[in-house]
Amino acid sequence: MISDKLLALRKRKGMSQQEVAEAVGVTRQTVSNWELGQGSPALDKAAELARLYDVTLNDLASDEVDVVCSGKGERTRDLHVLEGLAGKDVTVELADGEGALVHARILSIGAGWIRLECDAPRAVFPTPIFREKEPPQRALKLVDMADVAGFTIEEDAN
């Protein structure tokens, strides 16, 4: 939901609700309402929020894109080496023992974020016969670089 994303992105940026409100020209209460799911920003305000948080408007608005962000804040990283991972299949090790995102395809890297597609958790069925026939579902994720401990490049099957 956009409310969860707005809260996580604001915390990642280290801003108060008042600072966000001043940056986009609304009241603090309006920002609070957005973060509580009691309304959503108009398109012009959503575009300003996306610019403020260094994400795309689509990533902000789409329910199909999850934000993986612990709110630790931004760390400056040299991205020129990491940009070479775009298009590669990797396992992304998350910081602080939060696990890993396996079989992930990196779509892009920039502005402190990794945009990737990975296997989505499967629904649990009573018998395993259904799981074998069901194709794996893929999920889009926007992962904060501060939450990445490392990458393992998966070998090509070809």
Short mmCIF file of C-alpha atoms in Angstrom, two decimals:
data_model
loop_
_atom_site.label_atom_id
_atom_site.label_comp_id
_atom_site.label_asym_id
_atom_site.label_seq_id
_atom_site.Cartn_x
_atom_site.Cartn_y
_atom_site.Cartn_z
CA MET A 1 0.00 0.00 0.00
CA ILE A 2 1.13 3.53 -0.68
CA SER A 3 0.71 4.46 3.00
CA ASP A 4 3.32 1.89 4.08
CA LYS A 5 5.69 3.03 1.33
CA LEU A 6 5.35 6.68 2.29
CA LEU A 7 6.19 5.93 5.92
CA ALA A 8 9.18 3.72 5.04
CA LEU A 9 10.54 6.19 2.50
CA ARG A 10 10.20 9.15 4.87
CA LYS A 11 12.05 7.26 7.60
CA ARG A 12 14.75 6.20 5.13
CA LYS A 13 15.25 9.85 4.20
CA GLY A 14 15.45 10.77 7.90
CA MET A 15 12.76 13.41 7.59
CA SER A 16 9.95 14.37 9.93
CA GLN A 17 6.36 14.63 8.73
CA GLN A 18 6.68 18.40 9.06
CA GLU A 19 9.76 18.47 6.81
CA VAL A 20 8.00 16.39 4.16
CA ALA A 21 4.92 18.60 4.41
CA GLU A 22 7.01 21.74 3.84
CA ALA A 23 8.87 20.12 0.93
CA VAL A 24 5.67 19.27 -0.96
CA GLY A 25 3.46 22.14 0.19
CA VAL A 26 0.89 20.44 2.41
CA THR A 27 0.20 20.31 6.16
CA ARG A 28 1.85 17.86 8.56
CA GLN A 29 -1.60 16.40 9.23
CA THR A 30 -2.00 15.64 5.52
CA VAL A 31 1.29 13.70 5.51
CA SER A 32 0.16 11.86 8.64
CA ASN A 33 -3.15 10.97 6.99
CA TRP A 34 -1.36 9.62 3.90
CA GLU A 35 0.90 7.46 6.08
CA LEU A 36 -2.08 6.15 8.06
CA GLY A 37 -3.95 5.22 4.88
CA GLN A 38 -6.60 7.89 5.45
CA GLY A 39 -6.33 9.28 1.95
CA SER A 40 -3.73 9.36 -0.79
CA PRO A 41 -1.75 12.18 -2.33
CA ALA A 42 -3.04 13.77 -5.51
CA LEU A 43 -0.98 13.04 -8.62
CA ASP A 44 1.03 16.28 -8.46
CA LYS A 45 1.89 15.68 -4.78
CA ALA A 46 2.71 12.01 -5.44
CA ALA A 47 5.12 13.13 -8.18
CA GLU A 48 6.79 15.56 -5.75
CA LEU A 49 7.08 12.80 -3.12
CA ALA A 50 8.62 10.42 -5.67
CA ARG A 51 11.25 13.05 -6.54
CA LEU A 52 11.88 13.78 -2.87
CA TYR A 53 12.42 10.08 -2.09
CA ASP A 54 14.41 9.30 -5.29
CA VAL A 55 11.94 6.70 -6.58
CA THR A 56 9.76 6.59 -9.66
CA LEU A 57 6.12 7.57 -9.50
CA ASN A 58 5.25 4.07 -10.69
CA ASP A 59 7.27 2.47 -7.87
CA LEU A 60 5.55 4.73 -5.36
CA ALA A 61 2.01 4.20 -6.62
CA SER A 62 2.02 0.57 -7.77
CA ASP A 63 0.74 -2.05 -5.34
CA GLU A 64 2.83 -4.55 -7.30
CA VAL A 65 6.12 -3.00 -6.09
CA ASP A 66 7.24 -3.73 -2.54
CA VAL A 67 9.70 -1.45 -0.76
CA VAL A 68 12.38 -3.22 1.27
CA CYS A 69 13.72 -0.56 3.59
CA SER A 70 14.66 -0.75 7.25
CA GLY A 71 14.77 3.02 7.64
CA LYS A 72 18.46 3.07 8.56
CA GLY A 73 19.00 6.07 6.36
CA GLU A 74 20.97 6.61 3.23
CA ARG A 75 24.56 5.47 2.86
CA THR A 76 26.61 6.83 0.00
CA ARG A 77 27.88 4.04 -2.22
CA ASP A 78 29.91 3.97 -5.40
CA LEU A 79 27.36 2.53 -7.82
CA HIS A 80 29.48 2.26 -10.98
CA VAL A 81 30.56 -1.31 -10.19
CA LEU A 82 27.10 -2.37 -9.04
CA GLU A 83 25.49 -0.99 -12.22
CA GLY A 84 27.21 -3.88 -14.05
CA LEU A 85 24.86 -6.26 -12.22
CA ALA A 86 21.80 -4.94 -14.10
CA GLY A 87 20.20 -7.84 -15.98
CA LYS A 88 22.01 -10.47 -13.90
CA ASP A 89 20.38 -13.19 -11.79
CA VAL A 90 21.61 -12.93 -8.21
CA THR A 91 20.91 -13.78 -4.61
CA VAL A 92 20.71 -10.57 -2.56
CA GLU A 93 21.88 -11.03 1.02
CA LEU A 94 20.04 -8.61 3.30
CA ALA A 95 21.82 -6.88 6.19
CA ASP A 96 21.29 -7.66 9.87
CA GLY A 97 20.34 -11.30 9.30
CA GLU A 98 17.10 -10.38 7.50
CA GLY A 99 17.56 -13.24 5.04
CA ALA A 100 18.01 -13.20 1.30
CA LEU A 101 16.12 -12.62 -1.92
CA VAL A 102 16.96 -15.62 -4.10
CA HIS A 103 16.63 -16.00 -7.86
CA ALA A 104 16.41 -12.23 -8.19
CA ARG A 105 16.94 -10.47 -11.52
CA ILE A 106 18.35 -6.98 -11.08
CA LEU A 107 16.41 -4.59 -13.30
CA SER A 108 18.26 -1.39 -12.40
CA ILE A 109 20.49 0.21 -9.78
CA GLY A 110 20.58 3.89 -8.93
CA ALA A 111 19.78 6.64 -6.44
CA GLY A 112 20.43 4.32 -3.50
CA TRP A 113 17.92 1.70 -4.68
CA ILE A 114 18.03 -1.66 -6.41
CA ARG A 115 14.95 -2.47 -8.49
CA LEU A 116 14.57 -6.21 -8.92
CA GLU A 117 12.21 -9.01 -9.72
CA CYS A 118 12.28 -12.11 -7.53
CA ASP A 119 10.26 -15.17 -6.64
CA ALA A 120 7.17 -14.27 -4.64
CA PRO A 121 6.14 -16.43 -1.69
CA ARG A 122 3.85 -19.20 -2.85
CA ALA A 123 0.43 -19.87 -1.43
CA VAL A 124 0.35 -22.95 0.74
CA PHE A 125 -1.91 -25.69 -0.58
CA PRO A 126 -3.00 -28.77 1.38
CA THR A 127 -1.29 -31.14 -1.06
CA PRO A 128 2.02 -30.67 -2.87
CA ILE A 129 0.59 -31.80 -6.22
CA PHE A 130 -0.73 -28.28 -6.89
CA ARG A 131 2.62 -26.62 -6.12
CA GLU A 132 4.44 -28.64 -8.75
CA LYS A 133 2.08 -27.53 -11.54
CA GLU A 134 1.84 -23.89 -10.47
CA PRO A 135 4.43 -21.66 -12.20
CA PRO A 136 6.45 -19.51 -9.81
CA GLN A 137 5.05 -16.01 -9.32
CA ARG A 138 7.41 -13.05 -9.58
CA ALA A 139 7.34 -9.89 -7.45
CA LEU A 140 8.85 -6.46 -8.05
CA LYS A 141 10.86 -5.05 -5.16
CA LEU A 142 12.61 -1.76 -4.56
CA VAL A 143 15.43 -2.52 -2.10
CA ASP A 144 17.27 0.16 -0.14
CA MET A 145 21.05 -0.18 -0.72
CA ALA A 146 21.56 0.32 3.03
CA ASP A 147 19.75 -3.01 3.57
CA VAL A 148 22.04 -5.00 1.26
CA ALA A 149 24.94 -6.95 2.75
CA GLY A 150 26.07 -8.53 -0.52
CA PHE A 151 25.32 -10.30 -3.79
CA THR A 152 25.97 -13.77 -5.15
CA ILE A 153 25.80 -13.99 -8.92
CA GLU A 154 23.90 -17.07 -10.02
CA GLU A 155 25.50 -19.15 -12.75
CA ASP A 156 23.93 -19.29 -16.19
CA ALA A 157 22.09 -22.54 -16.84
CA ASN A 158 23.23 -22.40 -20.50
#
